[in-house]
């Protein structure tokens, strides 16, 4: 039996630093990225926060798309959300890939994690996972002028447009979930389970790691054919 040897991930090969690994099997070579904790954007978060830095993911995703030896990408998500523009930037890169991509929500895919989950060509969610859908919020000093509220509205529309373009949920359904007032004690929005996410058309299927990989390898085989 041929011995399978792991190969280095593009640009970075340290699981401890980037949460990524490239695995080579007889069925194909898959690069796996992990988006965990809070997505960090232009501002650094406190050291005690578990974060995923967008400047680590962007070059990795770009390298995966260009690397001839890599056949597809698996995205593992367990995130509370974070920087909106950083999250959308990562989601747009994933959505724009030609190579097969599969996402799997484990634990949670909250807030800006929702666009990241639906950005892949096929999305899965664990049966025990959840997703929180709520409107865009801002921290810090806000100048209470019409332009500020218009800016928030435009950001919200960008998120809604992306999610509805890459899933099967309607804009009206999504906005209704965002405006729900009876679920979160100190916020507006909705927490949905894995099965609810699928029934709403937000996520493609409830599944496990092995099921997500089977679909990814199937997509890889179809590309080769």
PDB file of C-alpha atoms in Angstrom:
ATOM      1  CA  UNK A   1       0.000   0.000   0.000  1.00  0.00           C
ATOM      2  CA  UNK A   2       1.332   3.393  -0.957  1.00  0.00           C
ATOM      3  CA  UNK A   3       2.272   5.497   2.061  1.00  0.00           C
ATOM      4  CA  UNK A   4       0.544   8.887   2.101  1.00  0.00           C
ATOM      5  CA  UNK A   5       2.816  11.751   3.098  1.00  0.00           C
ATOM      6  CA  UNK A   6       1.480  15.119   4.283  1.00  0.00           C
ATOM      7  CA  UNK A   7       2.617  18.172   2.335  1.00  0.00           C
ATOM      8  CA  UNK A   8       3.158  21.689   3.565  1.00  0.00           C
ATOM      9  CA  UNK A   9       0.371  24.211   3.383  1.00  0.00           C
ATOM     10  CA  UNK A  10       0.901  27.213   1.101  1.00  0.00           C
ATOM     11  CA  UNK A  11       2.819  30.066   2.721  1.00  0.00           C
ATOM     12  CA  UNK A  12       2.172  28.815   6.285  1.00  0.00           C
ATOM     13  CA  UNK A  13       2.414  25.263   7.634  1.00  0.00           C
ATOM     14  CA  UNK A  14       1.958  25.794  11.374  1.00  0.00           C
ATOM     15  CA  UNK A  15      -1.334  24.589  12.830  1.00  0.00           C
ATOM     16  CA  UNK A  16      -0.575  26.399  16.078  1.00  0.00           C
ATOM     17  CA  UNK A  17      -0.138  29.756  14.322  1.00  0.00           C
ATOM     18  CA  UNK A  18      -2.767  29.725  11.592  1.00  0.00           C
ATOM     19  CA  UNK A  19      -5.089  26.791  12.305  1.00  0.00           C
ATOM     20  CA  UNK A  20      -4.499  25.416   8.816  1.00  0.00           C
ATOM     21  CA  UNK A  21      -3.238  22.188   7.331  1.00  0.00           C
ATOM     22  CA  UNK A  22      -2.949  20.653   3.887  1.00  0.00           C
ATOM     23  CA  UNK A  23      -3.728  16.928   3.689  1.00  0.00           C
ATOM     24  CA  UNK A  24      -2.747  14.737   0.742  1.00  0.00           C
ATOM     25  CA  UNK A  25      -4.807  11.587   0.174  1.00  0.00           C
ATOM     26  CA  UNK A  26      -5.477   9.214  -2.675  1.00  0.00           C
ATOM     27  CA  UNK A  27      -8.751  11.104  -3.320  1.00  0.00           C
ATOM     28  CA  UNK A  28      -7.114  14.515  -3.620  1.00  0.00           C
ATOM     29  CA  UNK A  29      -5.252  17.255  -1.787  1.00  0.00           C
ATOM     30  CA  UNK A  30      -7.339  19.451   0.492  1.00  0.00           C
ATOM     31  CA  UNK A  31      -6.334  22.585   2.361  1.00  0.00           C
ATOM     32  CA  UNK A  32      -8.252  23.150   5.603  1.00  0.00           C
ATOM     33  CA  UNK A  33      -8.581  26.569   7.239  1.00  0.00           C
ATOM     34  CA  UNK A  34     -10.104  27.239  10.636  1.00  0.00           C
ATOM     35  CA  UNK A  35     -12.030  30.402  11.484  1.00  0.00           C
ATOM     36  CA  UNK A  36     -12.370  30.400  15.266  1.00  0.00           C
ATOM     37  CA  UNK A  37     -13.071  32.957  17.958  1.00  0.00           C
ATOM     38  CA  UNK A  38     -13.461  36.579  16.888  1.00  0.00           C
ATOM     39  CA  UNK A  39     -12.535  37.771  13.412  1.00  0.00           C
ATOM     40  CA  UNK A  40      -9.942  40.497  13.816  1.00  0.00           C
ATOM     41  CA  UNK A  41      -9.892  43.332  11.306  1.00  0.00           C
ATOM     42  CA  UNK A  42      -7.965  46.601  11.198  1.00  0.00           C
ATOM     43  CA  UNK A  43      -7.900  46.966  14.991  1.00  0.00           C
ATOM     44  CA  UNK A  44      -6.011  44.501  17.198  1.00  0.00           C
ATOM     45  CA  UNK A  45      -8.097  42.832  19.880  1.00  0.00           C
ATOM     46  CA  UNK A  46      -6.898  42.249  23.466  1.00  0.00           C
ATOM     47  CA  UNK A  47      -4.378  39.440  23.886  1.00  0.00           C
ATOM     48  CA  UNK A  48      -6.783  37.278  25.910  1.00  0.00           C
ATOM     49  CA  UNK A  49      -9.278  37.138  23.010  1.00  0.00           C
ATOM     50  CA  UNK A  50      -9.240  34.092  20.765  1.00  0.00           C
ATOM     51  CA  UNK A  51      -9.016  35.611  17.277  1.00  0.00           C
ATOM     52  CA  UNK A  52      -8.690  34.798  13.604  1.00  0.00           C
ATOM     53  CA  UNK A  53      -6.662  37.451  11.800  1.00  0.00           C
ATOM     54  CA  UNK A  54      -7.847  38.321   8.313  1.00  0.00           C
ATOM     55  CA  UNK A  55      -4.311  39.112   7.162  1.00  0.00           C
ATOM     56  CA  UNK A  56      -3.477  35.436   7.810  1.00  0.00           C
ATOM     57  CA  UNK A  57      -6.453  34.057   5.888  1.00  0.00           C
ATOM     58  CA  UNK A  58      -6.408  36.291   2.815  1.00  0.00           C
ATOM     59  CA  UNK A  59      -2.969  35.175   1.543  1.00  0.00           C
ATOM     60  CA  UNK A  60      -3.754  31.543   2.397  1.00  0.00           C
ATOM     61  CA  UNK A  61      -6.956  31.546   0.376  1.00  0.00           C
ATOM     62  CA  UNK A  62      -5.220  33.285  -2.512  1.00  0.00           C
ATOM     63  CA  UNK A  63      -2.415  30.730  -2.451  1.00  0.00           C
ATOM     64  CA  UNK A  64      -4.851  27.799  -2.369  1.00  0.00           C
ATOM     65  CA  UNK A  65      -6.639  29.085  -5.465  1.00  0.00           C
ATOM     66  CA  UNK A  66      -3.338  29.355  -7.348  1.00  0.00           C
ATOM     67  CA  UNK A  67      -1.567  26.203  -6.100  1.00  0.00           C
ATOM     68  CA  UNK A  68      -1.691  23.441  -8.716  1.00  0.00           C
ATOM     69  CA  UNK A  69      -1.133  20.717  -6.117  1.00  0.00           C
ATOM     70  CA  UNK A  70      -4.224  21.665  -4.071  1.00  0.00           C
ATOM     71  CA  UNK A  71      -7.591  20.397  -5.309  1.00  0.00           C
ATOM     72  CA  UNK A  72     -10.050  21.982  -2.867  1.00  0.00           C
ATOM     73  CA  UNK A  73     -10.579  23.756   0.438  1.00  0.00           C
ATOM     74  CA  UNK A  74     -12.458  22.937   3.631  1.00  0.00           C
ATOM     75  CA  UNK A  75     -13.513  25.798   5.939  1.00  0.00           C
ATOM     76  CA  UNK A  76     -14.184  24.916   9.591  1.00  0.00           C
ATOM     77  CA  UNK A  77     -16.141  27.596  11.454  1.00  0.00           C
ATOM     78  CA  UNK A  78     -16.643  28.201  15.162  1.00  0.00           C
ATOM     79  CA  UNK A  79     -16.840  31.973  15.394  1.00  0.00           C
ATOM     80  CA  UNK A  80     -18.682  34.621  17.389  1.00  0.00           C
ATOM     81  CA  UNK A  81     -18.337  37.059  14.484  1.00  0.00           C
ATOM     82  CA  UNK A  82     -16.241  40.193  14.556  1.00  0.00           C
ATOM     83  CA  UNK A  83     -15.078  42.855  12.119  1.00  0.00           C
ATOM     84  CA  UNK A  84     -17.727  43.207   9.401  1.00  0.00           C
ATOM     85  CA  UNK A  85     -15.506  44.356   6.547  1.00  0.00           C
ATOM     86  CA  UNK A  86     -12.785  41.806   7.332  1.00  0.00           C
ATOM     87  CA  UNK A  87     -15.389  39.039   7.441  1.00  0.00           C
ATOM     88  CA  UNK A  88     -16.951  40.133   4.157  1.00  0.00           C
ATOM     89  CA  UNK A  89     -13.523  40.361   2.534  1.00  0.00           C
ATOM     90  CA  UNK A  90     -12.742  36.756   3.494  1.00  0.00           C
ATOM     91  CA  UNK A  91     -16.219  35.613   2.406  1.00  0.00           C
ATOM     92  CA  UNK A  92     -15.858  37.301  -0.997  1.00  0.00           C
ATOM     93  CA  UNK A  93     -12.515  35.570  -1.567  1.00  0.00           C
ATOM     94  CA  UNK A  94     -13.994  32.163  -0.757  1.00  0.00           C
ATOM     95  CA  UNK A  95     -17.045  32.794  -2.931  1.00  0.00           C
ATOM     96  CA  UNK A  96     -14.824  33.848  -5.819  1.00  0.00           C
ATOM     97  CA  UNK A  97     -12.757  30.649  -5.885  1.00  0.00           C
ATOM     98  CA  UNK A  98     -13.020  28.277  -8.832  1.00  0.00           C
ATOM     99  CA  UNK A  99     -11.762  25.321  -6.820  1.00  0.00           C
ATOM    100  CA  UNK A 100     -14.248  23.213  -4.817  1.00  0.00           C
ATOM    101  CA  UNK A 101     -15.010  24.654  -1.376  1.00  0.00           C
ATOM    102  CA  UNK A 102     -17.039  23.220   1.505  1.00  0.00           C
ATOM    103  CA  UNK A 103     -17.802  24.865   4.848  1.00  0.00           C
ATOM    104  CA  UNK A 104     -18.744  23.198   8.125  1.00  0.00           C
ATOM    105  CA  UNK A 105     -20.145  25.167  11.068  1.00  0.00           C
ATOM    106  CA  UNK A 106     -19.093  23.617  14.370  1.00  0.00           C
ATOM    107  CA  UNK A 107     -20.282  25.133  17.624  1.00  0.00           C
ATOM    108  CA  UNK A 108     -21.345  28.448  16.162  1.00  0.00           C
ATOM    109  CA  UNK A 109     -21.321  30.569  13.042  1.00  0.00           C
ATOM    110  CA  UNK A 110     -22.598  33.814  14.478  1.00  0.00           C
ATOM    111  CA  UNK A 111     -22.992  37.347  13.112  1.00  0.00           C
ATOM    112  CA  UNK A 112     -20.488  37.929  10.283  1.00  0.00           C
ATOM    113  CA  UNK A 113     -19.795  34.184  10.477  1.00  0.00           C
ATOM    114  CA  UNK A 114     -23.040  33.668   8.531  1.00  0.00           C
ATOM    115  CA  UNK A 115     -21.648  35.096   5.246  1.00  0.00           C
ATOM    116  CA  UNK A 116     -18.498  33.039   5.786  1.00  0.00           C
ATOM    117  CA  UNK A 117     -20.544  29.857   6.154  1.00  0.00           C
ATOM    118  CA  UNK A 118     -22.588  30.408   2.992  1.00  0.00           C
ATOM    119  CA  UNK A 119     -19.616  31.591   0.893  1.00  0.00           C
ATOM    120  CA  UNK A 120     -18.518  28.026   0.120  1.00  0.00           C
ATOM    121  CA  UNK A 121     -20.013  26.120  -2.797  1.00  0.00           C
ATOM    122  CA  UNK A 122     -21.546  23.640  -0.333  1.00  0.00           C
ATOM    123  CA  UNK A 123     -22.283  24.397   3.314  1.00  0.00           C
ATOM    124  CA  UNK A 124     -22.804  22.055   6.266  1.00  0.00           C
ATOM    125  CA  UNK A 125     -23.686  22.639   9.907  1.00  0.00           C
ATOM    126  CA  UNK A 126     -23.263  20.238  12.829  1.00  0.00           C
ATOM    127  CA  UNK A 127     -26.480  19.081  14.479  1.00  0.00           C
ATOM    128  CA  UNK A 128     -25.412  20.699  17.772  1.00  0.00           C
ATOM    129  CA  UNK A 129     -24.255  23.989  16.210  1.00  0.00           C
ATOM    130  CA  UNK A 130     -26.116  27.298  16.179  1.00  0.00           C
ATOM    131  CA  UNK A 131     -26.104  30.560  14.233  1.00  0.00           C
ATOM    132  CA  UNK A 132     -26.989  34.028  15.523  1.00  0.00           C
ATOM    133  CA  UNK A 133     -28.468  36.473  13.030  1.00  0.00           C
ATOM    134  CA  UNK A 134     -28.717  40.126  14.049  1.00  0.00           C
ATOM    135  CA  UNK A 135     -28.398  43.631  12.560  1.00  0.00           C
ATOM    136  CA  UNK A 136     -25.071  45.423  12.227  1.00  0.00           C
ATOM    137  CA  UNK A 137     -23.961  47.110  15.443  1.00  0.00           C
ATOM    138  CA  UNK A 138     -21.232  49.662  16.205  1.00  0.00           C
ATOM    139  CA  UNK A 139     -19.240  50.294  19.382  1.00  0.00           C
ATOM    140  CA  UNK A 140     -17.704  53.549  20.532  1.00  0.00           C
ATOM    141  CA  UNK A 141     -18.621  57.142  19.852  1.00  0.00           C
ATOM    142  CA  UNK A 142     -21.254  57.593  17.153  1.00  0.00           C
ATOM    143  CA  UNK A 143     -22.247  60.974  15.774  1.00  0.00           C
ATOM    144  CA  UNK A 144     -26.057  60.910  15.795  1.00  0.00           C
ATOM    145  CA  UNK A 145     -26.665  62.329  12.340  1.00  0.00           C
ATOM    146  CA  UNK A 146     -28.716  60.857   9.454  1.00  0.00           C
ATOM    147  CA  UNK A 147     -25.533  60.012   7.546  1.00  0.00           C
ATOM    148  CA  UNK A 148     -24.377  57.669  10.321  1.00  0.00           C
ATOM    149  CA  UNK A 149     -27.614  55.692  10.244  1.00  0.00           C
ATOM    150  CA  UNK A 150     -27.545  55.629   6.448  1.00  0.00           C
ATOM    151  CA  UNK A 151     -24.017  54.198   6.620  1.00  0.00           C
ATOM    152  CA  UNK A 152     -25.186  51.404   8.947  1.00  0.00           C
ATOM    153  CA  UNK A 153     -28.099  50.683   6.629  1.00  0.00           C
ATOM    154  CA  UNK A 154     -25.788  50.338   3.636  1.00  0.00           C
ATOM    155  CA  UNK A 155     -23.514  47.933   5.493  1.00  0.00           C
ATOM    156  CA  UNK A 156     -26.570  45.907   6.448  1.00  0.00           C
ATOM    157  CA  UNK A 157     -27.710  45.725   2.834  1.00  0.00           C
ATOM    158  CA  UNK A 158     -24.272  44.508   1.737  1.00  0.00           C
ATOM    159  CA  UNK A 159     -24.490  41.644   4.230  1.00  0.00           C
ATOM    160  CA  UNK A 160     -28.071  40.751   3.286  1.00  0.00           C
ATOM    161  CA  UNK A 161     -27.231  40.839  -0.426  1.00  0.00           C
ATOM    162  CA  UNK A 162     -24.228  38.547   0.045  1.00  0.00           C
ATOM    163  CA  UNK A 163     -26.062  35.999   2.193  1.00  0.00           C
ATOM    164  CA  UNK A 164     -29.100  35.806  -0.102  1.00  0.00           C
ATOM    165  CA  UNK A 165     -26.884  35.538  -3.201  1.00  0.00           C
ATOM    166  CA  UNK A 166     -25.031  32.518  -1.771  1.00  0.00           C
ATOM    167  CA  UNK A 167     -27.842  30.648  -0.035  1.00  0.00           C
ATOM    168  CA  UNK A 168     -31.529  29.853  -0.528  1.00  0.00           C
ATOM    169  CA  UNK A 169     -32.989  32.148   2.120  1.00  0.00           C
ATOM    170  CA  UNK A 170     -34.985  35.168   0.962  1.00  0.00           C
ATOM    171  CA  UNK A 171     -34.102  38.726   1.915  1.00  0.00           C
ATOM    172  CA  UNK A 172     -37.447  39.143   3.695  1.00  0.00           C
ATOM    173  CA  UNK A 173     -36.885  36.001   5.779  1.00  0.00           C
ATOM    174  CA  UNK A 174     -33.371  37.085   6.686  1.00  0.00           C
ATOM    175  CA  UNK A 175     -34.423  40.586   7.696  1.00  0.00           C
ATOM    176  CA  UNK A 176     -37.252  39.179   9.804  1.00  0.00           C
ATOM    177  CA  UNK A 177     -34.749  37.018  11.693  1.00  0.00           C
ATOM    178  CA  UNK A 178     -32.518  40.046  12.250  1.00  0.00           C
ATOM    179  CA  UNK A 179     -35.389  42.120  13.691  1.00  0.00           C
ATOM    180  CA  UNK A 180     -36.750  39.492  16.076  1.00  0.00           C
ATOM    181  CA  UNK A 181     -37.144  40.968  19.576  1.00  0.00           C
ATOM    182  CA  UNK A 182     -38.279  37.979  21.599  1.00  0.00           C
ATOM    183  CA  UNK A 183     -35.207  35.737  21.648  1.00  0.00           C
ATOM    184  CA  UNK A 184     -32.100  37.617  22.800  1.00  0.00           C
ATOM    185  CA  UNK A 185     -32.282  39.152  26.262  1.00  0.00           C
ATOM    186  CA  UNK A 186     -30.129  42.196  25.504  1.00  0.00           C
ATOM    187  CA  UNK A 187     -30.185  42.377  21.723  1.00  0.00           C
ATOM    188  CA  UNK A 188     -32.291  42.142  18.593  1.00  0.00           C
ATOM    189  CA  UNK A 189     -31.943  39.024  16.478  1.00  0.00           C
ATOM    190  CA  UNK A 190     -32.452  35.271  16.320  1.00  0.00           C
ATOM    191  CA  UNK A 191     -30.515  32.169  17.337  1.00  0.00           C
ATOM    192  CA  UNK A 192     -31.217  29.218  15.045  1.00  0.00           C
ATOM    193  CA  UNK A 193     -30.194  25.586  15.356  1.00  0.00           C
ATOM    194  CA  UNK A 194     -28.524  23.522  12.673  1.00  0.00           C
ATOM    195  CA  UNK A 195     -31.776  21.950  11.471  1.00  0.00           C
ATOM    196  CA  UNK A 196     -33.498  25.358  11.444  1.00  0.00           C
ATOM    197  CA  UNK A 197     -30.671  26.823   9.360  1.00  0.00           C
ATOM    198  CA  UNK A 198     -31.230  24.088   6.784  1.00  0.00           C
ATOM    199  CA  UNK A 199     -35.033  24.389   6.764  1.00  0.00           C
ATOM    200  CA  UNK A 200     -34.707  28.150   6.205  1.00  0.00           C
ATOM    201  CA  UNK A 201     -32.412  27.574   3.234  1.00  0.00           C
ATOM    202  CA  UNK A 202     -29.483  29.303   4.908  1.00  0.00           C
ATOM    203  CA  UNK A 203     -27.262  26.203   5.058  1.00  0.00           C
ATOM    204  CA  UNK A 204     -27.347  23.307   2.602  1.00  0.00           C
ATOM    205  CA  UNK A 205     -27.297  20.347   5.020  1.00  0.00           C
ATOM    206  CA  UNK A 206     -26.787  19.156   8.563  1.00  0.00           C
ATOM    207  CA  UNK A 207     -23.672  17.011   8.545  1.00  0.00           C
ATOM    208  CA  UNK A 208     -20.440  15.815  10.070  1.00  0.00           C
ATOM    209  CA  UNK A 209     -16.788  16.248   9.135  1.00  0.00           C
ATOM    210  CA  UNK A 210     -16.742  12.978   7.205  1.00  0.00           C
ATOM    211  CA  UNK A 211     -19.856  13.966   5.245  1.00  0.00           C
ATOM    212  CA  UNK A 212     -18.390  17.376   4.423  1.00  0.00           C
ATOM    213  CA  UNK A 213     -15.170  15.739   3.223  1.00  0.00           C
ATOM    214  CA  UNK A 214     -17.067  13.170   1.149  1.00  0.00           C
ATOM    215  CA  UNK A 215     -18.879  15.979  -0.664  1.00  0.00           C
ATOM    216  CA  UNK A 216     -15.653  17.916  -1.156  1.00  0.00           C
ATOM    217  CA  UNK A 217     -13.829  14.916  -2.596  1.00  0.00           C
ATOM    218  CA  UNK A 218     -16.839  14.245  -4.824  1.00  0.00           C
ATOM    219  CA  UNK A 219     -16.603  17.797  -6.171  1.00  0.00           C
ATOM    220  CA  UNK A 220     -12.886  17.303  -6.748  1.00  0.00           C
ATOM    221  CA  UNK A 221     -13.531  14.081  -8.681  1.00  0.00           C
ATOM    222  CA  UNK A 222     -16.184  15.812 -10.793  1.00  0.00           C
ATOM    223  CA  UNK A 223     -13.713  18.599 -11.622  1.00  0.00           C
ATOM    224  CA  UNK A 224     -11.144  16.049 -12.769  1.00  0.00           C
ATOM    225  CA  UNK A 225     -13.714  14.277 -14.922  1.00  0.00           C
TER     226      UNK A 225
END
